[in-house]
mmCIF file of C-alpha atoms in Angstrom:
data_model
loop_
_atom_site.group_PDB
_atom_site.id
_atom_site.type_symbol
_atom_site.label_atom_id
_atom_site.label_comp_id
_atom_site.label_asym_id
_atom_site.label_seq_id
_atom_site.Cartn_x
_atom_site.Cartn_y
_atom_site.Cartn_z
ATOM 1 C CA MET C 1 16.121 17.654 -32.836
ATOM 2 C CA SER C 2 12.322 18.094 -33.561
ATOM 3 C CA ALA C 3 9.724 18.632 -30.852
ATOM 4 C CA ALA C 4 8.402 14.814 -31.817
ATOM 5 C CA GLY C 5 11.913 13.724 -30.668
ATOM 6 C CA ASN C 6 11.612 15.331 -27.080
ATOM 7 C CA LEU C 7 8.923 13.428 -26.005
ATOM 8 C CA TYR C 8 9.183 10.413 -23.309
ATOM 9 C CA ILE C 9 6.803 8.795 -21.414
ATOM 10 C CA GLY C 10 7.482 8.034 -17.360
ATOM 11 C CA LEU C 11 6.634 4.870 -15.612
ATOM 12 C CA MET C 12 6.272 3.898 -12.106
ATOM 13 C CA SER C 13 4.966 1.849 -9.330
ATOM 14 C CA GLY C 14 5.524 2.339 -6.022
ATOM 15 C CA THR C 15 5.836 -0.144 -2.894
ATOM 16 C CA SER C 16 2.284 0.379 -2.237
ATOM 17 C CA SER C 17 1.247 -1.481 -5.744
ATOM 18 C CA ASP C 18 -2.092 0.788 -6.080
ATOM 19 C CA ALA C 19 -1.717 2.045 -9.729
ATOM 20 C CA ILE C 20 1.056 2.458 -12.369
ATOM 21 C CA ASP C 21 1.480 6.200 -12.693
ATOM 22 C CA ALA C 22 2.117 7.301 -16.505
ATOM 23 C CA ALA C 23 3.817 11.100 -17.070
ATOM 24 C CA LEU C 24 4.205 12.232 -20.738
ATOM 25 C CA VAL C 25 7.349 14.292 -20.817
ATOM 26 C CA ARG C 26 8.918 16.887 -23.180
ATOM 27 C CA ILE C 27 12.257 16.881 -22.290
ATOM 28 C CA THR C 28 15.086 19.378 -24.041
ATOM 29 C CA ASP C 29 18.518 19.980 -22.712
ATOM 30 C CA THR C 30 17.063 23.378 -20.808
ATOM 31 C CA SER C 31 13.851 22.254 -19.645
ATOM 32 C CA VAL C 32 11.647 19.319 -18.574
ATOM 33 C CA THR C 33 7.705 19.486 -18.858
ATOM 34 C CA LEU C 34 4.553 17.433 -17.921
ATOM 35 C CA LEU C 35 1.854 16.997 -20.738
ATOM 36 C CA GLN C 36 -0.148 14.632 -19.776
ATOM 37 C CA SER C 37 -0.574 12.270 -16.751
ATOM 38 C CA LEU C 38 -2.378 8.873 -15.828
ATOM 39 C CA ALA C 39 -2.717 6.932 -12.848
ATOM 40 C CA VAL C 40 -3.900 3.520 -14.100
ATOM 41 C CA PRO C 41 -5.205 1.313 -11.397
ATOM 42 C CA ILE C 42 -3.135 -2.228 -10.694
ATOM 43 C CA SER C 43 -5.801 -5.188 -10.850
ATOM 44 C CA ALA C 44 -6.663 -7.159 -7.695
ATOM 45 C CA SER C 45 -4.929 -10.310 -8.852
ATOM 46 C CA LEU C 46 -2.011 -8.693 -9.727
ATOM 47 C CA VAL C 47 -1.804 -6.601 -6.446
ATOM 48 C CA THR C 48 -2.254 -10.374 -4.615
ATOM 49 C CA SER C 49 0.351 -11.657 -6.861
ATOM 50 C CA ILE C 50 2.759 -9.070 -5.935
ATOM 51 C CA SER C 51 1.907 -9.519 -2.378
ATOM 52 C CA ALA C 52 2.829 -13.090 -2.837
ATOM 53 C CA ALA C 53 6.137 -12.316 -4.343
ATOM 54 C CA VAL C 54 6.850 -9.551 -1.704
ATOM 55 C CA ASP C 55 6.245 -12.266 0.729
ATOM 56 C CA GLN C 56 9.825 -14.274 1.595
ATOM 57 C CA SER C 57 7.985 -17.472 2.653
ATOM 58 C CA GLU C 58 7.266 -19.028 -0.858
ATOM 59 C CA ASP C 59 9.875 -17.730 -3.757
ATOM 60 C CA ARG C 60 8.683 -19.632 -7.062
ATOM 61 C CA LEU C 61 10.281 -18.899 -10.206
ATOM 62 C CA ASP C 62 7.553 -19.945 -12.404
ATOM 63 C CA ASP C 63 5.538 -17.353 -10.680
ATOM 64 C CA LEU C 64 7.629 -14.859 -10.660
ATOM 65 C CA TYR C 65 8.606 -14.634 -14.119
ATOM 66 C CA THR C 66 4.885 -15.260 -15.201
ATOM 67 C CA LEU C 67 4.319 -11.960 -13.059
ATOM 68 C CA ASP C 68 7.230 -10.124 -14.701
ATOM 69 C CA VAL C 69 5.449 -10.559 -17.797
ATOM 70 C CA ALA C 70 2.158 -10.000 -16.669
ATOM 71 C CA LEU C 71 3.233 -6.812 -15.116
ATOM 72 C CA GLY C 72 4.891 -5.915 -18.537
ATOM 73 C CA GLU C 73 1.721 -5.895 -20.073
ATOM 74 C CA ALA C 74 0.322 -3.784 -17.302
ATOM 75 C CA PHE C 75 2.943 -1.105 -17.880
ATOM 76 C CA ALA C 76 2.710 -1.471 -21.698
ATOM 77 C CA GLU C 77 -0.973 -0.882 -21.635
ATOM 78 C CA ALA C 78 -0.851 2.253 -19.357
ATOM 79 C CA ALA C 79 1.673 3.873 -21.929
ATOM 80 C CA LEU C 80 -0.569 2.792 -24.674
ATOM 81 C CA GLU C 81 -3.829 4.479 -22.649
ATOM 82 C CA LEU C 82 -2.026 7.427 -21.982
ATOM 83 C CA MET C 83 -0.663 7.882 -25.743
ATOM 84 C CA ALA C 84 -4.505 7.396 -26.693
ATOM 85 C CA LEU C 85 -5.157 9.870 -24.015
ATOM 86 C CA SER C 86 -2.721 12.558 -25.158
ATOM 87 C CA LYS C 87 -3.607 12.098 -28.706
ATOM 88 C CA ASN C 88 0.272 11.499 -29.529
ATOM 89 C CA ASN C 89 2.483 8.375 -30.458
ATOM 90 C CA LYS C 90 5.586 9.991 -31.581
ATOM 91 C CA ILE C 91 7.589 8.895 -28.024
ATOM 92 C CA THR C 92 11.158 8.786 -28.164
ATOM 93 C CA ALA C 93 11.247 6.325 -25.445
ATOM 94 C CA ILE C 94 9.602 4.740 -22.345
ATOM 95 C CA GLY C 95 11.400 4.786 -18.963
ATOM 96 C CA SER C 96 9.639 2.417 -16.315
ATOM 97 C CA HIS C 97 10.974 1.891 -12.961
ATOM 98 C CA GLY C 98 8.838 -1.650 -12.793
ATOM 99 C CA GLN C 99 7.688 -2.936 -9.601
ATOM 100 C CA THR C 100 9.889 -3.888 -6.527
ATOM 101 C CA ILE C 101 9.606 -7.157 -4.753
ATOM 102 C CA ARG C 102 12.771 -7.083 -3.050
ATOM 103 C CA HIS C 103 15.653 -4.875 -2.632
ATOM 104 C CA ARG C 104 18.821 -6.508 -0.711
ATOM 105 C CA PRO C 105 21.858 -3.976 -1.389
ATOM 106 C CA ASN C 106 23.395 -5.181 1.858
ATOM 107 C CA HIS C 107 23.175 -9.088 1.079
ATOM 108 C CA ALA C 108 26.384 -11.059 0.692
ATOM 109 C CA ARG C 109 25.861 -10.743 -2.986
ATOM 110 C CA PRO C 110 23.869 -7.760 -3.064
ATOM 111 C CA TYR C 111 20.550 -7.562 -5.494
ATOM 112 C CA SER C 112 17.636 -5.446 -6.257
ATOM 113 C CA VAL C 113 14.390 -7.084 -8.123
ATOM 114 C CA GLN C 114 12.032 -5.108 -9.897
ATOM 115 C CA LEU C 115 9.390 -6.927 -12.207
ATOM 116 C CA GLY C 116 7.471 -5.603 -15.254
ATOM 117 C CA SER C 117 9.163 -6.772 -18.614
ATOM 118 C CA GLY C 118 11.078 -4.155 -20.743
ATOM 119 C CA ALA C 119 11.131 -6.692 -23.823
ATOM 120 C CA VAL C 120 7.188 -7.058 -23.099
ATOM 121 C CA ILE C 121 6.537 -3.169 -22.563
ATOM 122 C CA ALA C 122 8.800 -2.412 -25.943
ATOM 123 C CA THR C 123 7.337 -5.174 -28.121
ATOM 124 C CA ARG C 124 3.758 -4.448 -27.307
ATOM 125 C CA THR C 125 4.057 -0.309 -27.618
ATOM 126 C CA GLY C 126 6.470 -0.447 -30.398
ATOM 127 C CA ILE C 127 8.879 2.240 -28.323
ATOM 128 C CA THR C 128 12.117 1.715 -27.262
ATOM 129 C CA THR C 129 12.087 0.893 -23.114
ATOM 130 C CA VAL C 130 14.461 1.736 -20.687
ATOM 131 C CA THR C 131 14.476 -0.330 -17.404
ATOM 132 C CA ASP C 132 16.550 -2.437 -14.861
ATOM 133 C CA PHE C 133 17.939 1.247 -13.475
ATOM 134 C CA ARG C 134 19.265 -0.261 -10.323
ATOM 135 C CA SER C 135 21.208 -3.256 -10.966
ATOM 136 C CA GLY C 136 24.499 -1.403 -12.238
ATOM 137 C CA ASP C 137 24.965 0.961 -9.573
ATOM 138 C CA ILE C 138 24.771 -2.363 -7.473
ATOM 139 C CA ALA C 139 27.132 -4.198 -9.153
ATOM 140 C CA LEU C 140 29.395 -1.299 -8.848
ATOM 141 C CA GLY C 141 29.141 -1.550 -4.737
ATOM 142 C CA GLY C 142 26.291 0.813 -4.435
ATOM 143 C CA GLN C 143 23.038 0.455 -2.882
ATOM 144 C CA GLY C 144 20.846 1.115 -6.423
ATOM 145 C CA ALA C 145 18.815 3.867 -4.323
ATOM 146 C CA PRO C 146 17.434 6.197 -4.407
ATOM 147 C CA LEU C 147 17.684 6.625 -8.289
ATOM 148 C CA VAL C 148 16.325 10.378 -8.356
ATOM 149 C CA PRO C 149 18.432 12.675 -6.561
ATOM 150 C CA ALA C 150 20.453 12.985 -10.557
ATOM 151 C CA PHE C 151 17.380 14.156 -11.314
ATOM 152 C CA HIS C 152 16.306 16.365 -8.665
ATOM 153 C CA LYS C 153 19.866 17.994 -8.927
ATOM 154 C CA SER C 154 19.037 18.995 -12.188
ATOM 155 C CA LEU C 155 15.391 20.393 -11.837
ATOM 156 C CA PHE C 156 15.507 21.654 -8.406
ATOM 157 C CA ALA C 157 18.352 22.408 -6.906
ATOM 158 C CA ALA C 158 18.887 26.033 -6.261
ATOM 159 C CA PRO C 159 21.998 28.432 -5.638
ATOM 160 C CA ASP C 160 20.670 30.653 -3.092
ATOM 161 C CA GLU C 161 18.795 27.853 -1.036
ATOM 162 C CA HIS C 162 19.377 24.729 0.784
ATOM 163 C CA ARG C 163 16.698 22.619 -0.382
ATOM 164 C CA VAL C 164 15.374 18.775 0.461
ATOM 165 C CA ILE C 165 13.702 16.659 -1.744
ATOM 166 C CA LEU C 166 11.191 14.668 0.450
ATOM 167 C CA ASN C 167 9.434 11.716 -1.690
ATOM 168 C CA ILE C 168 7.356 10.016 0.625
ATOM 169 C CA GLY C 169 6.067 6.349 -1.060
ATOM 170 C CA GLY C 170 5.704 3.295 1.069
ATOM 171 C CA ILE C 171 9.357 3.926 2.014
ATOM 172 C CA ALA C 172 10.427 7.709 2.267
ATOM 173 C CA ASN C 173 13.452 9.079 0.439
ATOM 174 C CA ALA C 174 15.252 12.471 0.979
ATOM 175 C CA THR C 175 17.481 14.188 -1.725
ATOM 176 C CA ILE C 176 19.543 17.130 0.349
ATOM 177 C CA LEU C 177 20.127 19.946 -2.462
ATOM 178 C CA PRO C 178 22.857 22.219 -0.515
ATOM 179 C CA SER C 179 23.181 25.451 -2.558
ATOM 180 C CA GLU C 180 26.625 24.353 -3.305
ATOM 181 C CA GLY C 181 28.986 21.310 -2.895
ATOM 182 C CA PRO C 182 27.819 17.729 -3.087
ATOM 183 C CA ILE C 183 24.253 16.462 -2.871
ATOM 184 C CA LEU C 184 23.213 13.574 -0.241
ATOM 185 C CA GLY C 185 20.324 10.994 -0.792
ATOM 186 C CA PHE C 186 18.777 8.425 1.378
ATOM 187 C CA ASP C 187 16.042 6.528 2.372
ATOM 188 C CA THR C 188 14.778 7.742 5.551
ATOM 189 C CA GLY C 189 12.324 4.983 6.607
ATOM 190 C CA PRO C 190 8.721 3.877 6.518
ATOM 191 C CA GLY C 191 6.953 6.490 4.296
ATOM 192 C CA ASN C 192 3.426 5.063 3.778
ATOM 193 C CA THR C 193 4.109 1.382 4.296
ATOM 194 C CA LEU C 194 3.276 0.538 7.871
ATOM 195 C CA LEU C 195 0.839 3.241 7.793
ATOM 196 C CA ASP C 196 -1.821 1.527 4.963
ATOM 197 C CA HIS C 197 -1.193 -1.900 5.737
ATOM 198 C CA TRP C 198 -1.407 -1.440 9.702
ATOM 199 C CA TYR C 199 -4.717 0.507 8.498
ATOM 200 C CA ARG C 200 -6.127 -2.457 6.019
ATOM 201 C CA CYS C 201 -5.653 -4.840 8.993
ATOM 202 C CA HIS C 202 -8.246 -2.973 11.195
ATOM 203 C CA ARG C 203 -10.425 -0.951 8.471
ATOM 204 C CA ASP C 204 -12.103 -0.946 4.982
ATOM 205 C CA GLY C 205 -10.287 1.006 2.507
ATOM 206 C CA GLN C 206 -6.829 0.884 1.286
ATOM 207 C CA PHE C 207 -5.522 3.580 3.294
ATOM 208 C CA ASP C 208 -6.173 6.511 6.061
ATOM 209 C CA GLN C 209 -7.674 9.340 4.176
ATOM 210 C CA ASN C 210 -5.829 12.395 4.947
ATOM 211 C CA GLY C 211 -4.722 10.752 7.937
ATOM 212 C CA ASN C 212 -8.332 10.965 9.595
ATOM 213 C CA TRP C 213 -8.249 7.637 11.817
ATOM 214 C CA SER C 214 -4.532 8.237 12.892
ATOM 215 C CA ARG C 215 -5.943 11.938 14.173
ATOM 216 C CA GLN C 216 -8.115 10.626 16.516
ATOM 217 C CA GLY C 217 -5.664 8.289 18.198
ATOM 218 C CA CYS C 218 -3.014 8.613 20.929
ATOM 219 C CA CYS C 219 1.006 8.658 20.150
ATOM 220 C CA LEU C 220 2.544 6.002 22.269
ATOM 221 C CA PRO C 221 5.683 7.394 23.420
ATOM 222 C CA LYS C 222 7.067 4.084 24.448
ATOM 223 C CA LEU C 223 6.814 1.900 21.676
ATOM 224 C CA LEU C 224 8.128 4.929 19.252
ATOM 225 C CA ASP C 225 11.039 5.094 21.298
ATOM 226 C CA THR C 226 11.341 1.727 20.874
ATOM 227 C CA LEU C 227 10.845 1.844 17.105
ATOM 228 C CA LEU C 228 13.427 4.251 16.672
ATOM 229 C CA GLN C 229 15.722 2.017 18.154
ATOM 230 C CA ASP C 230 15.546 0.077 15.084
ATOM 231 C CA PRO C 231 19.461 0.010 14.058
ATOM 232 C CA TYR C 232 18.315 0.966 10.462
ATOM 233 C CA PHE C 233 17.501 4.854 12.104
ATOM 234 C CA SER C 234 21.128 5.409 13.164
ATOM 235 C CA GLN C 235 23.071 3.362 10.071
ATOM 236 C CA PRO C 236 25.306 5.669 8.681
ATOM 237 C CA LEU C 237 25.353 6.823 4.768
ATOM 238 C CA PRO C 238 24.671 5.320 2.465
ATOM 239 C CA LYS C 239 21.572 3.304 2.993
ATOM 240 C CA SER C 240 18.652 2.085 1.312
ATOM 241 C CA THR C 241 15.749 0.051 2.765
ATOM 242 C CA GLY C 242 12.148 -1.802 1.613
ATOM 243 C CA LEU C 243 9.165 -3.915 2.481
ATOM 244 C CA GLU C 244 11.446 -6.928 2.990
ATOM 245 C CA TYR C 245 12.419 -4.891 6.068
ATOM 246 C CA PHE C 246 9.931 -2.255 7.319
ATOM 247 C CA ASN C 247 6.750 -4.550 7.186
ATOM 248 C CA LEU C 248 3.776 -5.976 9.787
ATOM 249 C CA ASN C 249 6.234 -8.632 11.192
ATOM 250 C CA TRP C 250 8.340 -5.770 12.132
ATOM 251 C CA LEU C 251 6.081 -3.428 13.851
ATOM 252 C CA ARG C 252 4.266 -6.841 15.642
ATOM 253 C CA ARG C 253 7.761 -7.691 17.115
ATOM 254 C CA HIS C 254 7.735 -4.250 18.947
ATOM 255 C CA LEU C 255 3.790 -4.890 20.362
ATOM 256 C CA ASP C 256 2.839 -6.162 23.589
ATOM 257 C CA GLY C 257 -0.825 -6.555 22.462
ATOM 258 C CA THR C 258 -2.881 -4.539 24.481
ATOM 259 C CA GLU C 259 -2.404 -1.171 22.632
ATOM 260 C CA LYS C 260 -5.016 0.067 20.800
ATOM 261 C CA ALA C 261 -5.077 -0.147 17.145
ATOM 262 C CA GLN C 262 -6.159 3.752 16.610
ATOM 263 C CA ASP C 263 -2.812 4.532 18.511
ATOM 264 C CA VAL C 264 -0.856 2.465 16.760
ATOM 265 C CA GLN C 265 -1.473 4.253 13.655
ATOM 266 C CA ALA C 266 -1.284 7.644 15.241
ATOM 267 C CA THR C 267 2.278 6.134 16.636
ATOM 268 C CA LEU C 268 3.208 4.954 13.125
ATOM 269 C CA VAL C 269 2.655 8.691 11.802
ATOM 270 C CA GLN C 270 5.070 10.188 14.201
ATOM 271 C CA LEU C 271 7.634 7.559 13.178
ATOM 272 C CA THR C 272 7.116 8.175 9.946
ATOM 273 C CA SER C 273 7.750 12.121 10.818
ATOM 274 C CA GLU C 274 10.477 11.766 13.231
ATOM 275 C CA ALA C 275 12.614 9.661 11.300
ATOM 276 C CA ILE C 276 12.662 12.026 8.643
ATOM 277 C CA ALA C 277 13.322 15.015 11.286
ATOM 278 C CA ARG C 278 16.118 13.025 12.786
ATOM 279 C CA THR C 279 17.954 12.366 9.549
ATOM 280 C CA LEU C 280 17.719 16.080 8.338
ATOM 281 C CA HIS C 281 18.750 17.359 11.127
ATOM 282 C CA ILE C 282 21.670 15.311 11.182
ATOM 283 C CA HIS C 283 22.581 15.295 7.402
ATOM 284 C CA ALA C 284 20.569 18.823 6.546
ATOM 285 C CA PRO C 285 20.666 21.243 9.485
ATOM 286 C CA GLN C 286 20.571 24.102 7.314
ATOM 287 C CA THR C 287 17.760 23.502 4.890
ATOM 288 C CA HIS C 288 15.737 26.295 4.293
ATOM 289 C CA ARG C 289 12.991 24.513 2.540
ATOM 290 C CA MET C 290 11.752 21.087 2.076
ATOM 291 C CA TYR C 291 9.529 19.872 -1.064
ATOM 292 C CA LEU C 292 7.380 16.957 -0.665
ATOM 293 C CA CYS C 293 6.113 14.547 -3.434
ATOM 294 C CA GLY C 294 4.864 11.321 -3.523
ATOM 295 C CA GLY C 295 1.323 9.846 -2.247
ATOM 296 C CA GLY C 296 2.371 10.952 1.342
ATOM 297 C CA VAL C 297 1.229 14.550 0.533
ATOM 298 C CA ARG C 298 -2.325 13.371 0.584
ATOM 299 C CA ASN C 299 -2.282 12.268 4.271
ATOM 300 C CA GLN C 300 -2.477 15.921 5.569
ATOM 301 C CA HIS C 301 -1.877 14.670 9.402
ATOM 302 C CA LEU C 302 1.176 12.884 8.236
ATOM 303 C CA VAL C 303 2.238 16.428 6.928
ATOM 304 C CA THR C 304 1.285 18.403 9.381
ATOM 305 C CA GLN C 305 3.522 16.302 11.696
ATOM 306 C CA ILE C 306 6.274 16.502 9.237
ATOM 307 C CA GLN C 307 6.039 20.367 9.447
ATOM 308 C CA THR C 308 6.016 19.939 13.352
ATOM 309 C CA SER C 309 8.644 18.557 13.370
ATOM 310 C CA LEU C 310 11.110 20.397 11.309
ATOM 311 C CA SER C 311 9.768 23.868 12.620
ATOM 312 C CA SER C 312 12.309 25.599 10.986
ATOM 313 C CA VAL C 313 12.265 24.236 7.891
ATOM 314 C CA ALA C 314 9.578 25.472 5.541
ATOM 315 C CA VAL C 315 7.933 22.890 4.068
ATOM 316 C CA GLN C 316 6.015 22.729 0.791
ATOM 317 C CA GLN C 317 4.800 20.224 -2.152
ATOM 318 C CA THR C 318 6.854 19.766 -5.416
ATOM 319 C CA ASP C 319 3.798 21.735 -7.636
ATOM 320 C CA ALA C 320 5.894 24.962 -6.508
ATOM 321 C CA LEU C 321 8.739 23.790 -8.507
ATOM 322 C CA GLY C 322 6.346 22.984 -11.432
ATOM 323 C CA ILE C 323 5.646 19.539 -10.962
ATOM 324 C CA PRO C 324 2.643 18.190 -9.657
ATOM 325 C CA ALA C 325 3.612 16.037 -6.294
ATOM 326 C CA ASP C 326 1.973 13.033 -7.420
ATOM 327 C CA TRP C 327 3.749 12.890 -11.138
ATOM 328 C CA VAL C 328 7.531 13.421 -9.417
ATOM 329 C CA GLU C 329 8.275 10.518 -10.295
ATOM 330 C CA ALA C 330 7.313 8.936 -13.273
ATOM 331 C CA VAL C 331 8.538 12.099 -14.802
ATOM 332 C CA ALA C 332 11.979 11.396 -13.150
ATOM 333 C CA PHE C 333 12.407 7.985 -15.104
ATOM 334 C CA ALA C 334 11.071 9.588 -18.324
ATOM 335 C CA TRP C 335 14.029 11.925 -17.752
ATOM 336 C CA LEU C 336 16.364 9.176 -16.898
ATOM 337 C CA ALA C 337 15.456 6.912 -20.040
ATOM 338 C CA ARG C 338 16.407 10.102 -22.066
ATOM 339 C CA GLN C 339 19.881 10.409 -20.113
ATOM 340 C CA ARG C 340 20.587 6.918 -20.739
ATOM 341 C CA LEU C 341 19.489 7.145 -24.644
ATOM 342 C CA LYS C 342 21.939 9.837 -24.616
ATOM 343 C CA GLY C 343 24.799 8.387 -22.559
ATOM 344 C CA HIS C 344 24.835 11.040 -19.599
ATOM 345 C CA THR C 345 25.599 9.636 -16.171
ATOM 346 C CA THR C 346 22.580 9.164 -13.887
ATOM 347 C CA SER C 347 24.059 7.148 -10.685
ATOM 348 C CA LEU C 348 25.805 9.556 -8.148
ATOM 349 C CA PRO C 349 28.547 7.824 -6.015
ATOM 350 C CA GLU C 350 28.100 10.355 -3.322
ATOM 351 C CA VAL C 351 24.389 9.147 -2.766
ATOM 352 C CA THR C 352 24.481 5.242 -3.383
ATOM 353 C CA GLY C 353 28.146 4.436 -2.295
ATOM 354 C CA SER C 354 29.401 2.977 -6.076
ATOM 355 C CA SER C 355 32.706 2.592 -6.996
ATOM 356 C CA ARG C 356 31.985 5.099 -10.099
ATOM 357 C CA SER C 357 29.289 6.799 -11.841
ATOM 358 C CA LEU C 358 27.709 5.142 -14.796
ATOM 359 C CA SER C 359 24.380 5.756 -17.221
ATOM 360 C CA LEU C 360 21.849 3.510 -15.278
ATOM 361 C CA GLY C 361 19.152 1.427 -16.965
ATOM 362 C CA ALA C 362 18.966 -1.447 -19.746
ATOM 363 C CA VAL C 363 17.426 -0.436 -23.304
ATOM 364 C CA TYR C 364 14.945 -2.876 -25.041
ATOM 365 C CA LEU C 365 14.339 -1.994 -28.787
ATOM 366 C CA PRO C 366 11.015 -2.554 -30.370
#
C-alpha cells in the first residue's frame, strides 16, 4: 500500500462539548504516527443545542436531527480545515466518534446516541467516513463503551509492565493492560463533567484552569463519603456511564445548601481521584504505571490528587508513549476507521460484555 493510502483522520468531540479534535494519522500494520492535529471550537449556538439535547426535559425529533446534520457539517469542516493545514488531501477514511447526547446501555431496550451525520461528513469531504461505533456492540448485549481499549492494547501494552491508560474526559475511563492475560476497560465515573459544570455555575470561564479554584477550597469528607456511596461506584464490571447520570442534578441531591461553592469543587476533585483509585485497587492492584490522557491532564490539581491517591503507581502522560495526551482519542478513531475498513474486530467482549467481538462502525461512502 502506498504512503498516501495509509493516511486517516480521526475526529472526536467529548462530553465537555468544547471543541472538535481532529487528528491526521499515518497507520500501517506496524506503526501509528500522528502527523497533524487541530482543535476546532464548537460554536456557542451548537453548544446550546447540544445541552438542550442532553437535557431530558424535552426531546424534539426535528431539533435532534437538525442538530445531527449541523454537527455533521461541523465535523466535516474540521476535517477540511485539518487537510488544508496539513496540505494533504489524500485521505483514505475519516473515523468520527460523533457527539454523545444519551448513553443508555442498561435500558430495557439499550441504546446510545452520537450525533454528527456520517453521510454529511462523507459527502462534504468526499472521503469515506466511519461512524456509529457503539450500536453494534450494544446490539450484542454489550455496554458499547469504552470504545478504545483495543486501540490502547495495540499501541500501549507492554510485556514487562502492568499498565493503565486513564482518559479523563467528561467521564473518566480506564483501560487495564496487564503484562499478560485479558485486558479490562470501564468508566470509573465523573472525570471533568461535574467540575466544569459546577465551576460555570459560580465562576466566569468554562473550566477551573489548572484546578486553581478547587485548590483553594477544602474537601468536605461527609459529602465525599455520601457521593462515593452511589451504587455506580460499586457496580460490577462491565459498566459505563454518561452525563445523563452524573450531572448537576445528581450532585445537588446530596447538598444541603450550606456548603461553600469552592469546597464543593475541592470535594469533586477528590471524588474523581478517589473513584479512580478505588476501582484500580480492586481491578488492577498490580499496576506499575498509569498513563493519563484527555482534557483532565490540564487540571494539575486533579492530576496531583490522582497521584496522591495512587502513591505506589508511577503516573505519566501518554506523551511518554508517543501520542500527546490531548490527541489520544482522536487518533484512536482514525485507527478504528482503518480497522473497520479492513474488517478487523475492535470490540472486546471482556470489556463491554457483548456476546462476541465484531468490527465496530458504520461506513458511509462519499
